[in-house]
Amino acid sequence: MTRTVPGRTDHVVVVGAGLSGLAAALHLLGAGRRVTVVERDASPGGRAGRIVRGGYHFDTGPTVLTMPHLADEAFAAVGDSLRARVDLVPLHPAYRARFADGSTLDVHTGAEAMEAEIERFAGAAEAAGYRRLRAWLERLYRVQMRRFIDADFDSPLSLLHPDLARLAALGGFGRLDARIGRFLHDERLRRVFSFQSLYAGVAPERALAAYAVIAYMDTVAGVWFPRGGMHALPRAMADAAADAGADLRFGEAVTRLERSGERITAVVTDTGRIACDAVVLTPDLPVAYRLLGRAPRRPVGLRFSPSALILHAGTDRTWPWLAHHTLSFGAAWRRTFSELTETGRLMSDPSLLITRPTATDPGLAPPGRHLHYILAPCPNTALGPGPAAWGELGPRYRDSLLAELERRGLDGLAAAIDEECLVTPADWQAQGHAAGSPFSAAHTFAQTGPFRPRNLVRGTVNAVLAGCGTTPGVGVPTVLLSGKLAAARITGGPRPGRPRPAVREPRERRPV
């Protein structure tokens, strides 16, 4: 049995209307709790927010949606449905990878299509290796999901289960790059199935092979795009929560928590006081700990993932060879990760993610215009340039990235931009993200599973954390799970015989 919140939990305040907070709210509502959601911004989404400029609709956060059934679990908790609220478009290819030698690989989630593409790209031996890799990824996912990902941990002893031995037998505690290398010898292909470790904040040669489960989500389970942009997902979740009875309060910032002994008794905002029986905190870890007035003691301080510079560009032209998601790899690889995670330098030969959402939904831009989202990983502000440096560094780095992309085939990109928004690590830090990183605590071994900051904090019995800094970790699927796991800490899971609240008919959808 995992620990749960003792005492009354009838009214729960969820701080933050990002994906984790909204998932927690829906699961709590489904378990019969009264829920108030408090969000400092004027709309839901958190990191998955929205900026509208000159008729362009820029998604401010994640651009890749995998494992949509995890979002559907949250809707189903209140008798609703993801697909009734959001039009999901499967992406084919999931990614297009372009390499420094000029070669191109389309990443398909269908086994036969991907095998044929790899045979075209690198030959029959590599295609056979892919078949073995895919089977290994599927086994890895099955072993990890329910026991190590969709699970709360109270201590490392929670790991003691036969699935731990199964994970070890699959090589999950080896190194990611070496394990992928057992299946694929072409260095370009190895990048496609290991770059995902950067999401977890660890270089492939140092990441646990268990993190290949992210590659499973990207390259096997499938990638989707919500029509209306990624922001359509939190918007729909907020609508479903409101229809199920949640009190959603936007534009209210939480200033402090009132407590009596070890219990939080009220959440105080800049507009008033909300009494509560329990609270779910979704801000980044330092903010949550500051509100609680205490942080767990750790033998070594938290290490945070690399950050990212993002250029949202609205343009008067596009480049048809760009897929919805295009990975533009530089020639360097190991040096790139060393710069991002060890030396704190900007990438000398950048590998970039270019997302073109108007390839799937032209309505996100004015007629005849296009959106391009350019993400450049960079060191966080604890390791690399500090927040003050980015005021001058940001525009210079933006110009150098545009010049590099023009050299890689996006000719005329800089001149084509007529609306843009530049986001740097300084901006992430100003939003409250530790070390200027939107990816929170890195998934080193000492910050993984039961060793990751837990969603219960010693000294407070009725506060639960959710979000990418706690269990299970970084990424849209895991953040959705964090909200579900936080709700389970409060409800103890479904209660037999307890009726679910009635669900009203969905209201007319608000414009996205």
Short mmCIF file of C-alpha atoms in Angstrom, two decimals:
data_model
loop_
_atom_site.label_atom_id
_atom_site.label_comp_id
_atom_site.label_asym_id
_atom_site.label_seq_id
_atom_site.Cartn_x
_atom_site.Cartn_y
_atom_site.Cartn_z
CA MET A 1 0.00 0.00 0.00
CA THR A 2 1.30 3.46 -0.88
CA ARG A 3 0.83 6.38 1.48
CA THR A 4 -2.22 8.57 1.08
CA VAL A 5 -3.36 11.86 2.58
CA PRO A 6 -4.99 11.24 5.98
CA GLY A 7 -8.12 12.93 7.24
CA ARG A 8 -10.75 14.85 5.30
CA THR A 9 -10.07 15.51 1.64
CA ASP A 10 -13.49 16.76 0.53
CA HIS A 11 -12.27 20.06 -0.95
CA VAL A 12 -8.99 20.12 -2.84
CA VAL A 13 -7.28 23.23 -4.21
CA VAL A 14 -5.07 22.61 -7.24
CA VAL A 15 -2.43 25.30 -7.72
CA GLY A 16 -1.68 25.63 -11.42
CA ALA A 17 -3.78 24.86 -14.51
CA GLY A 18 -1.05 23.22 -16.56
CA LEU A 19 -1.39 19.67 -17.84
CA SER A 20 -0.52 18.08 -14.50
CA GLY A 21 -2.88 20.29 -12.52
CA LEU A 22 -5.76 19.76 -14.93
CA ALA A 23 -5.17 15.99 -14.96
CA ALA A 24 -5.20 15.99 -11.15
CA ALA A 25 -8.38 18.06 -11.11
CA LEU A 26 -10.22 15.68 -13.48
CA HIS A 27 -9.19 12.59 -11.53
CA LEU A 28 -10.18 14.26 -8.25
CA LEU A 29 -13.55 15.31 -9.65
CA GLY A 30 -14.13 11.78 -10.86
CA ALA A 31 -13.51 10.53 -7.32
CA GLY A 32 -16.18 12.85 -5.94
CA ARG A 33 -14.02 15.67 -4.60
CA ARG A 34 -14.88 19.35 -4.79
CA VAL A 35 -12.07 21.01 -6.71
CA THR A 36 -10.86 24.59 -7.04
CA VAL A 37 -8.11 25.30 -9.58
CA VAL A 38 -6.09 28.48 -9.12
CA GLU A 39 -3.95 29.72 -12.02
CA ARG A 40 -1.88 32.91 -12.14
CA ASP A 41 -2.23 33.24 -15.92
CA ALA A 42 -5.38 34.36 -17.69
CA SER A 43 -5.90 30.98 -19.37
CA PRO A 44 -5.05 27.31 -18.81
CA GLY A 45 -1.99 25.52 -20.10
CA GLY A 46 1.01 26.44 -17.96
CA ARG A 47 4.03 25.57 -20.11
CA ALA A 48 1.56 24.49 -22.82
CA GLY A 49 0.32 28.05 -23.24
CA ARG A 50 -0.52 30.24 -26.19
CA ILE A 51 0.72 33.56 -27.57
CA VAL A 52 -1.28 35.28 -30.34
CA ARG A 53 0.49 37.92 -32.41
CA GLY A 54 -0.48 39.34 -35.77
CA GLY A 55 -2.91 36.48 -36.38
CA TYR A 56 -0.29 33.81 -35.59
CA HIS A 57 -1.09 31.33 -32.81
CA PHE A 58 2.17 30.27 -31.16
CA ASP A 59 2.19 27.25 -28.81
CA THR A 60 4.62 28.22 -26.06
CA GLY A 61 5.55 24.76 -24.82
CA PRO A 62 5.56 21.15 -25.99
CA THR A 63 4.98 20.45 -29.66
CA VAL A 64 4.96 16.63 -29.56
CA LEU A 65 1.95 14.68 -28.29
CA THR A 66 2.45 10.98 -27.65
CA MET A 67 0.43 8.44 -25.66
CA PRO A 68 -2.88 10.37 -25.96
CA HIS A 69 -4.67 7.57 -24.10
CA LEU A 70 -3.14 9.00 -20.90
CA ALA A 71 -4.96 12.26 -21.51
CA ASP A 72 -8.10 10.29 -22.29
CA GLU A 73 -7.85 8.61 -18.87
CA ALA A 74 -8.25 12.04 -17.27
CA PHE A 75 -11.29 12.88 -19.39
CA ALA A 76 -12.78 9.44 -18.73
CA ALA A 77 -12.55 10.04 -14.98
CA VAL A 78 -15.45 12.49 -15.34
CA GLY A 79 -17.30 10.51 -18.01
CA ASP A 80 -15.87 12.61 -20.82
CA SER A 81 -13.65 11.80 -23.79
CA LEU A 82 -10.52 13.30 -25.30
CA ARG A 83 -11.70 12.63 -28.84
CA ALA A 84 -15.05 14.30 -28.14
CA ARG A 85 -13.17 17.44 -27.19
CA VAL A 86 -10.07 17.45 -29.40
CA ASP A 87 -9.52 16.56 -33.05
CA LEU A 88 -6.29 14.53 -33.02
CA VAL A 89 -4.34 14.18 -36.26
CA PRO A 90 -1.80 11.31 -36.47
CA LEU A 91 1.49 12.53 -37.94
CA HIS A 92 3.07 10.60 -40.82
CA PRO A 93 6.00 10.77 -40.63
CA ALA A 94 6.31 11.36 -36.92
CA TYR A 95 9.64 13.11 -37.62
CA ARG A 96 11.91 13.82 -40.55
CA ALA A 97 15.61 13.63 -39.70
CA ARG A 98 18.13 15.58 -41.81
CA PHE A 99 21.82 14.96 -41.28
CA ALA A 100 24.95 16.98 -41.91
CA ASP A 101 25.92 14.72 -44.83
CA GLY A 102 22.69 15.68 -46.65
CA SER A 103 20.87 12.39 -46.04
CA THR A 104 17.24 12.34 -44.91
CA LEU A 105 15.26 9.74 -42.96
CA ASP A 106 11.51 9.74 -42.35
CA VAL A 107 10.63 8.25 -38.97
CA HIS A 108 7.47 6.16 -39.27
CA THR A 109 5.66 4.56 -36.35
CA GLY A 110 4.35 1.69 -38.49
CA ALA A 111 6.77 -1.25 -38.34
CA GLU A 112 6.69 -2.14 -42.04
CA ALA A 113 6.98 1.44 -43.23
CA MET A 114 9.91 2.15 -40.91
CA GLU A 115 11.69 -1.06 -41.81
CA ALA A 116 11.42 -0.21 -45.50
CA GLU A 117 12.66 3.34 -44.87
CA ILE A 118 15.68 2.13 -42.91
CA GLU A 119 16.51 -0.41 -45.61
CA ARG A 120 16.42 2.40 -48.20
CA PHE A 121 18.51 4.64 -45.93
CA ALA A 122 21.12 2.23 -44.54
CA GLY A 123 20.64 -1.24 -45.96
CA ALA A 124 19.05 -4.59 -45.09
CA ALA A 125 21.28 -5.32 -42.08
CA GLU A 126 20.21 -2.12 -40.34
CA ALA A 127 16.56 -2.85 -41.17
CA ALA A 128 16.92 -6.22 -39.46
CA GLY A 129 18.51 -4.48 -36.48
CA TYR A 130 15.54 -2.13 -36.35
CA ARG A 131 13.15 -5.09 -36.14
CA ARG A 132 15.04 -6.37 -33.10
CA LEU A 133 15.20 -2.88 -31.58
CA ARG A 134 11.47 -2.36 -31.98
CA ALA A 135 10.71 -5.67 -30.25
CA TRP A 136 13.07 -4.70 -27.41
CA LEU A 137 11.43 -1.26 -27.05
CA GLU A 138 8.01 -2.89 -26.81
CA ARG A 139 9.18 -5.28 -24.09
CA LEU A 140 10.90 -2.44 -22.24
CA TYR A 141 7.70 -0.40 -22.26
CA ARG A 142 5.54 -3.26 -20.99
CA VAL A 143 7.91 -3.94 -18.09
CA GLN A 144 8.28 -0.30 -17.06
CA MET A 145 4.89 1.31 -17.50
CA ARG A 146 2.78 0.09 -14.60
CA ARG A 147 5.53 -0.67 -12.13
CA PHE A 148 8.06 2.14 -12.65
CA ILE A 149 6.32 4.96 -14.55
CA ASP A 150 2.62 4.90 -13.65
CA ALA A 151 3.41 4.36 -9.97
CA ASP A 152 3.91 6.25 -6.73
CA PHE A 153 7.01 5.49 -4.66
CA ASP A 154 7.33 5.72 -0.89
CA SER A 155 10.88 4.34 -0.70
CA PRO A 156 13.47 2.51 -2.81
CA LEU A 157 12.01 -0.70 -1.39
CA SER A 158 9.08 -0.10 -3.76
CA LEU A 159 11.40 -1.28 -6.52
CA LEU A 160 11.60 -4.78 -5.09
CA HIS A 161 9.33 -6.55 -7.55
CA PRO A 162 9.88 -9.23 -10.21
CA ASP A 163 9.63 -6.50 -12.86
CA LEU A 164 12.91 -5.10 -11.53
CA ALA A 165 14.66 -8.32 -12.50
CA ARG A 166 12.88 -8.26 -15.86
CA LEU A 167 14.08 -4.70 -16.46
CA ALA A 168 17.63 -5.68 -15.53
CA ALA A 169 17.46 -8.69 -17.87
CA LEU A 170 16.44 -6.35 -20.68
CA GLY A 171 19.54 -4.25 -20.02
CA GLY A 172 17.61 -1.30 -18.60
CA PHE A 173 20.40 -0.42 -16.18
CA GLY A 174 23.06 -0.25 -18.85
CA ARG A 175 23.79 2.83 -20.93
CA LEU A 176 21.34 3.99 -23.58
CA ASP A 177 23.82 4.65 -26.39
CA ALA A 178 25.54 1.30 -25.93
CA ARG A 179 22.25 -0.60 -25.82
CA ILE A 180 20.93 1.06 -29.00
CA GLY A 181 24.29 0.23 -30.57
CA ARG A 182 23.59 -3.48 -30.07
CA PHE A 183 20.81 -3.17 -32.63
CA LEU A 184 21.94 -0.38 -34.95
CA HIS A 185 25.46 0.33 -36.19
CA ASP A 186 24.75 3.35 -38.40
CA GLU A 187 25.59 6.36 -36.23
CA ARG A 188 22.82 8.43 -37.82
CA LEU A 189 20.18 5.86 -36.91
CA ARG A 190 21.50 5.64 -33.36
CA ARG A 191 20.88 9.37 -33.00
CA VAL A 192 17.24 9.00 -34.05
CA PHE A 193 16.61 6.46 -31.28
CA SER A 194 18.68 8.12 -28.54
CA PHE A 195 18.33 11.90 -28.89
CA GLN A 196 15.24 11.66 -26.66
CA SER A 197 17.51 11.35 -23.61
CA LEU A 198 18.05 15.11 -23.89
CA TYR A 199 14.40 15.47 -22.78
CA ALA A 200 15.53 13.74 -19.59
CA GLY A 201 18.58 15.99 -19.25
CA VAL A 202 21.24 13.30 -19.72
CA ALA A 203 23.59 12.51 -22.64
CA PRO A 204 22.86 9.17 -24.39
CA GLU A 205 26.21 7.67 -23.37
CA ARG A 206 25.37 8.39 -19.70
CA ALA A 207 21.58 7.88 -19.66
CA LEU A 208 20.08 4.64 -18.39
CA ALA A 209 18.96 2.38 -21.20
CA ALA A 210 15.58 2.34 -19.46
CA TYR A 211 15.01 5.80 -20.93
CA ALA A 212 14.71 4.23 -24.36
CA VAL A 213 11.06 4.05 -23.30
CA ILE A 214 10.82 7.67 -24.55
CA ALA A 215 11.96 6.46 -27.97
CA TYR A 216 9.18 3.86 -27.77
CA MET A 217 6.65 6.64 -27.24
CA ASP A 218 8.04 8.69 -30.15
CA THR A 219 8.86 6.03 -32.71
CA VAL A 220 6.53 3.11 -31.96
CA ALA A 221 3.41 4.32 -30.14
CA GLY A 222 2.87 7.25 -32.51
CA VAL A 223 2.85 11.04 -32.59
CA TRP A 224 -0.30 13.17 -32.84
CA PHE A 225 -1.14 16.84 -33.24
CA PRO A 226 -4.32 18.41 -31.83
CA ARG A 227 -6.06 20.54 -34.43
CA GLY A 228 -5.92 24.06 -33.02
CA GLY A 229 -2.41 23.47 -31.66
CA MET A 230 -1.06 21.80 -28.55
CA HIS A 231 -2.82 24.44 -26.46
CA ALA A 232 -6.10 22.85 -27.52
CA LEU A 233 -5.37 19.98 -25.09
CA PRO A 234 -5.21 21.99 -21.82
CA ARG A 235 -8.07 24.18 -23.05
CA ALA A 236 -10.23 21.08 -23.54
CA MET A 237 -9.16 19.66 -20.16
CA ALA A 238 -10.15 22.93 -18.47
CA ASP A 239 -13.53 22.89 -20.21
CA ALA A 240 -14.13 19.27 -19.13
CA ALA A 241 -13.18 20.15 -15.54
CA ALA A 242 -15.54 23.13 -15.52
CA ASP A 243 -18.36 21.00 -16.94
CA ALA A 244 -17.73 18.44 -14.17
CA GLY A 245 -18.08 21.13 -11.49
CA ALA A 246 -14.59 22.51 -10.90
CA ASP A 247 -14.21 26.13 -9.84
CA LEU A 248 -11.55 27.52 -12.21
CA ARG A 249 -9.97 30.77 -11.10
CA PHE A 250 -7.68 32.37 -13.66
CA GLY A 251 -5.55 35.46 -13.11
CA GLU A 252 -5.01 34.68 -9.40
CA ALA A 253 -1.50 34.23 -8.06
CA VAL A 254 -0.95 32.13 -4.93
CA THR A 255 1.01 34.12 -2.36
CA ARG A 256 1.14 31.73 0.59
CA LEU A 257 -0.34 28.66 2.27
CA GLU A 258 -1.95 28.73 5.69
CA ARG A 259 -1.27 25.76 7.91
CA SER A 260 -2.20 24.30 11.26
CA GLY A 261 0.56 22.00 12.37
CA GLU A 262 1.27 19.59 9.53
CA ARG A 263 -1.92 20.39 7.58
CA ILE A 264 -2.52 23.08 4.99
CA THR A 265 -5.80 24.76 5.87
CA ALA A 266 -6.08 27.42 3.17
CA VAL A 267 -4.53 28.71 -0.03
CA VAL A 268 -4.12 32.49 -0.05
CA THR A 269 -4.06 34.33 -3.38
CA ASP A 270 -3.61 37.96 -4.30
CA THR A 271 -7.41 38.27 -4.33
CA GLY A 272 -8.54 36.22 -1.33
CA ARG A 273 -8.41 33.10 0.82
CA ILE A 274 -9.61 29.61 -0.14
CA ALA A 275 -10.10 27.13 2.70
CA CYS A 276 -9.27 23.57 1.76
CA ASP A 277 -8.80 20.02 3.04
CA ALA A 278 -5.87 19.22 0.75
CA VAL A 279 -3.77 20.91 -1.91
CA VAL A 280 -2.01 19.83 -5.12
CA LEU A 281 0.98 22.00 -5.98
CA THR A 282 2.15 22.03 -9.61
CA PRO A 283 4.65 24.94 -9.75
CA ASP A 284 8.32 24.09 -10.30
CA LEU A 285 9.97 22.48 -7.28
CA PRO A 286 11.67 25.57 -5.74
CA VAL A 287 8.39 27.50 -5.89
CA ALA A 288 6.40 24.62 -4.39
CA TYR A 289 8.94 24.15 -1.60
CA ARG A 290 8.94 27.87 -0.88
CA LEU A 291 5.14 27.85 -0.52
CA LEU A 292 5.37 24.85 1.81
CA GLY A 293 8.14 26.49 3.82
CA ARG A 294 10.26 23.35 3.70
CA ALA A 295 12.16 21.19 1.24
CA PRO A 296 13.29 17.57 1.52
CA ARG A 297 16.87 17.05 2.58
CA ARG A 298 19.05 15.49 -0.10
CA PRO A 299 22.71 14.46 0.22
CA VAL A 300 23.43 16.31 -3.05
CA GLY A 301 21.51 19.27 -4.46
CA LEU A 302 19.20 18.78 -7.41
CA ARG A 303 20.73 18.83 -10.88
CA PHE A 304 18.58 20.46 -13.54
CA SER A 305 18.20 19.62 -17.22
CA PRO A 306 19.55 21.77 -20.03
CA SER A 307 17.33 24.62 -21.13
CA ALA A 308 16.26 25.75 -24.60
CA LEU A 309 16.10 28.84 -26.72
CA ILE A 310 12.94 28.90 -28.82
CA LEU A 311 12.21 31.12 -31.78
CA HIS A 312 8.55 31.27 -32.74
CA ALA A 313 8.54 32.61 -36.28
CA GLY A 314 5.57 33.59 -38.41
CA THR A 315 6.69 33.70 -42.02
CA ASP A 316 5.41 34.62 -45.47
CA ARG A 317 6.81 31.42 -46.97
CA THR A 318 7.74 27.87 -46.04
CA TRP A 319 9.96 25.07 -47.28
CA PRO A 320 7.91 22.07 -48.43
CA TRP A 321 10.64 19.56 -47.54
CA LEU A 322 10.04 20.38 -43.86
CA ALA A 323 7.77 17.83 -42.20
CA HIS A 324 5.56 18.75 -39.25
CA HIS A 325 8.58 17.86 -37.05
CA THR A 326 12.06 18.01 -38.56
CA LEU A 327 15.24 17.14 -36.69
CA SER A 328 18.20 19.00 -38.15
CA PHE A 329 21.33 17.27 -36.87
CA GLY A 330 24.75 18.88 -36.95
CA ALA A 331 27.87 16.81 -37.59
CA ALA A 332 28.87 16.89 -33.91
CA TRP A 333 27.12 14.61 -31.43
CA ARG A 334 29.02 13.70 -28.28
CA ARG A 335 30.59 17.18 -28.20
CA THR A 336 27.11 18.70 -28.37
CA PHE A 337 25.98 16.86 -25.24
CA SER A 338 29.21 17.74 -23.47
CA GLU A 339 28.61 21.41 -24.20
CA LEU A 340 25.02 21.24 -22.97
CA THR A 341 25.55 19.20 -19.80
CA GLU A 342 29.21 19.63 -18.79
CA THR A 343 30.99 22.74 -20.08
CA GLY A 344 27.96 25.03 -20.20
CA ARG A 345 28.67 26.34 -23.69
CA LEU A 346 26.26 26.99 -26.52
CA MET A 347 26.27 24.26 -29.16
CA SER A 348 29.15 24.85 -31.56
CA ASP A 349 27.45 22.63 -34.17
CA PRO A 350 23.78 22.74 -33.23
CA SER A 351 21.21 20.00 -33.55
CA LEU A 352 17.76 21.59 -33.75
CA LEU A 353 14.07 20.71 -33.71
CA ILE A 354 12.00 22.59 -36.28
CA THR A 355 8.24 22.27 -35.93
CA ARG A 356 5.93 23.48 -38.69
CA PRO A 357 2.42 23.19 -37.18
CA THR A 358 0.78 24.86 -40.17
CA ALA A 359 1.78 21.80 -42.20
CA THR A 360 -1.09 20.08 -40.36
CA ASP A 361 -3.31 22.99 -39.34
CA PRO A 362 -3.02 26.03 -41.65
CA GLY A 363 -5.58 27.87 -39.50
CA LEU A 364 -2.91 28.64 -36.90
CA ALA A 365 -1.57 31.42 -39.16
CA PRO A 366 -3.14 34.08 -41.39
CA PRO A 367 -4.02 32.92 -44.93
CA GLY A 368 -0.92 32.20 -46.96
CA ARG A 369 1.36 32.43 -43.89
CA HIS A 370 3.21 29.77 -41.94
CA LEU A 371 4.45 28.95 -38.42
CA HIS A 372 7.94 27.68 -37.64
CA TYR A 373 8.99 26.77 -34.11
CA ILE A 374 12.77 26.45 -33.80
CA LEU A 375 14.09 24.85 -30.62
CA ALA A 376 17.79 24.99 -29.81
CA PRO A 377 18.86 23.15 -26.64
CA CYS A 378 21.23 25.23 -24.54
CA PRO A 379 22.84 25.04 -21.09
CA ASN A 380 20.72 26.00 -18.12
CA THR A 381 21.54 29.19 -16.23
CA ALA A 382 23.26 27.34 -13.37
CA LEU A 383 25.83 25.85 -15.76
CA GLY A 384 25.96 28.24 -18.70
CA PRO A 385 25.26 31.94 -19.28
CA GLY A 386 23.25 33.51 -16.47
CA PRO A 387 19.91 35.30 -16.91
CA ALA A 388 21.52 38.74 -17.25
CA ALA A 389 23.68 37.58 -20.16
CA TRP A 390 20.73 36.51 -22.30
CA GLY A 391 19.47 40.06 -22.89
CA GLU A 392 22.37 40.63 -25.28
CA LEU A 393 23.17 36.99 -26.08
CA GLY A 394 19.66 35.97 -27.11
CA PRO A 395 19.33 38.13 -30.24
CA ARG A 396 22.90 37.26 -31.32
CA TYR A 397 22.27 33.55 -30.92
CA ARG A 398 18.96 33.90 -32.78
CA ASP A 399 20.80 35.46 -35.73
CA SER A 400 23.48 32.74 -35.75
CA LEU A 401 20.84 29.98 -35.69
CA LEU A 402 18.96 31.53 -38.60
CA ALA A 403 22.19 31.80 -40.56
CA GLU A 404 22.98 28.15 -39.82
CA LEU A 405 19.51 27.03 -40.91
CA GLU A 406 19.86 28.98 -44.14
CA ARG A 407 23.12 27.11 -44.78
CA ARG A 408 21.18 23.88 -44.20
CA GLY A 409 18.60 24.67 -46.86
CA LEU A 410 16.09 27.10 -45.35
CA ASP A 411 17.19 29.81 -47.75
CA GLY A 412 15.68 33.23 -47.10
CA LEU A 413 14.40 32.27 -43.64
CA ALA A 414 15.46 35.46 -41.85
CA ALA A 415 13.92 37.71 -44.48
CA ALA A 416 10.68 35.68 -44.50
CA ILE A 417 9.87 36.41 -40.83
CA ASP A 418 7.13 38.99 -40.30
CA GLU A 419 6.16 38.10 -36.69
CA GLU A 420 8.26 36.43 -34.01
CA CYS A 421 8.71 35.69 -30.34
CA LEU A 422 12.09 34.77 -28.86
CA VAL A 423 12.18 32.79 -25.59
CA THR A 424 15.48 32.35 -23.74
CA PRO A 425 16.55 30.63 -20.50
CA ALA A 426 16.19 34.03 -18.80
CA ASP A 427 12.49 34.03 -19.71
CA TRP A 428 12.04 30.50 -18.34
CA GLN A 429 13.75 31.57 -15.10
CA ALA A 430 11.52 34.65 -14.83
CA GLN A 431 8.52 32.30 -15.03
CA GLY A 432 9.79 30.44 -11.96
CA HIS A 433 11.61 27.52 -13.59
CA ALA A 434 14.72 26.55 -11.65
CA ALA A 435 18.04 27.15 -13.43
CA GLY A 436 16.12 28.64 -16.34
CA SER A 437 15.08 25.18 -17.56
CA PRO A 438 11.52 24.29 -18.55
CA PHE A 439 12.52 20.60 -18.23
CA SER A 440 13.07 20.74 -14.44
CA ALA A 441 15.20 18.16 -12.58
CA ALA A 442 17.36 15.96 -14.81
CA HIS A 443 16.78 12.20 -14.85
CA THR A 444 20.11 11.14 -13.47
CA PHE A 445 20.13 7.83 -11.60
CA ALA A 446 19.98 9.74 -8.29
CA GLN A 447 16.91 11.62 -9.56
CA THR A 448 14.97 8.72 -11.07
CA GLY A 449 12.11 6.57 -9.73
CA PRO A 450 12.10 6.46 -5.91
CA PHE A 451 15.14 8.76 -5.86
CA ARG A 452 13.33 11.54 -7.73
CA PRO A 453 11.75 14.27 -5.58
CA ARG A 454 8.61 12.57 -4.33
CA ASN A 455 5.14 13.95 -4.56
CA LEU A 456 4.73 13.88 -0.77
CA VAL A 457 6.87 16.27 1.29
CA ARG A 458 7.86 15.41 4.84
CA GLY A 459 6.29 17.73 7.41
CA THR A 460 3.08 18.41 5.45
CA VAL A 461 0.53 15.60 5.39
CA ASN A 462 -2.10 16.98 3.01
CA ALA A 463 -0.05 18.59 0.22
CA VAL A 464 0.88 16.63 -2.91
CA LEU A 465 3.20 17.71 -5.72
CA ALA A 466 2.58 17.22 -9.43
CA GLY A 467 4.43 18.26 -12.56
CA CYS A 468 7.67 17.39 -14.33
CA GLY A 469 9.89 17.88 -11.26
CA THR A 470 8.34 15.02 -9.32
CA THR A 471 7.14 11.48 -10.06
CA PRO A 472 7.38 10.20 -12.77
CA GLY A 473 9.19 13.00 -14.63
CA VAL A 474 9.56 15.14 -17.74
CA GLY A 475 7.35 15.00 -20.83
CA VAL A 476 3.68 15.34 -21.69
CA PRO A 477 2.75 11.67 -20.97
CA THR A 478 4.59 11.61 -17.64
CA VAL A 479 3.25 15.02 -16.58
CA LEU A 480 -0.30 13.79 -17.20
CA LEU A 481 0.52 10.73 -15.10
CA SER A 482 1.91 12.94 -12.33
CA GLY A 483 -1.50 14.58 -11.99
CA LYS A 484 -3.20 11.19 -11.85
CA LEU A 485 -0.71 9.93 -9.23
CA ALA A 486 -1.15 13.08 -7.14
CA ALA A 487 -4.92 12.60 -7.18
CA ALA A 488 -4.49 8.97 -6.11
CA ARG A 489 -2.45 10.13 -3.07
CA ILE A 490 -5.54 12.08 -2.01
CA THR A 491 -8.33 9.71 -2.99
CA GLY A 492 -6.60 6.39 -2.38
CA GLY A 493 -7.97 5.27 -5.74
CA PRO A 494 -11.64 4.64 -6.60
CA ARG A 495 -13.86 4.01 -3.59
CA PRO A 496 -16.24 1.07 -4.02
CA GLY A 497 -19.88 2.09 -3.91
CA ARG A 498 -19.17 5.82 -4.03
CA PRO A 499 -21.14 7.37 -6.92
CA ARG A 500 -19.34 9.52 -9.43
CA PRO A 501 -20.62 13.09 -9.79
CA ALA A 502 -23.06 13.69 -12.60
CA VAL A 503 -21.42 15.01 -15.74
CA ARG A 504 -23.26 17.79 -17.57
CA GLU A 505 -23.38 17.93 -21.35
CA PRO A 506 -20.27 19.64 -22.72
CA ARG A 507 -20.66 23.33 -23.32
CA GLU A 508 -20.06 24.86 -26.72
CA ARG A 509 -16.29 24.82 -27.28
CA ARG A 510 -14.51 28.09 -26.70
CA PRO A 511 -12.45 29.32 -29.62
CA VAL A 512 -8.83 28.22 -29.47
#
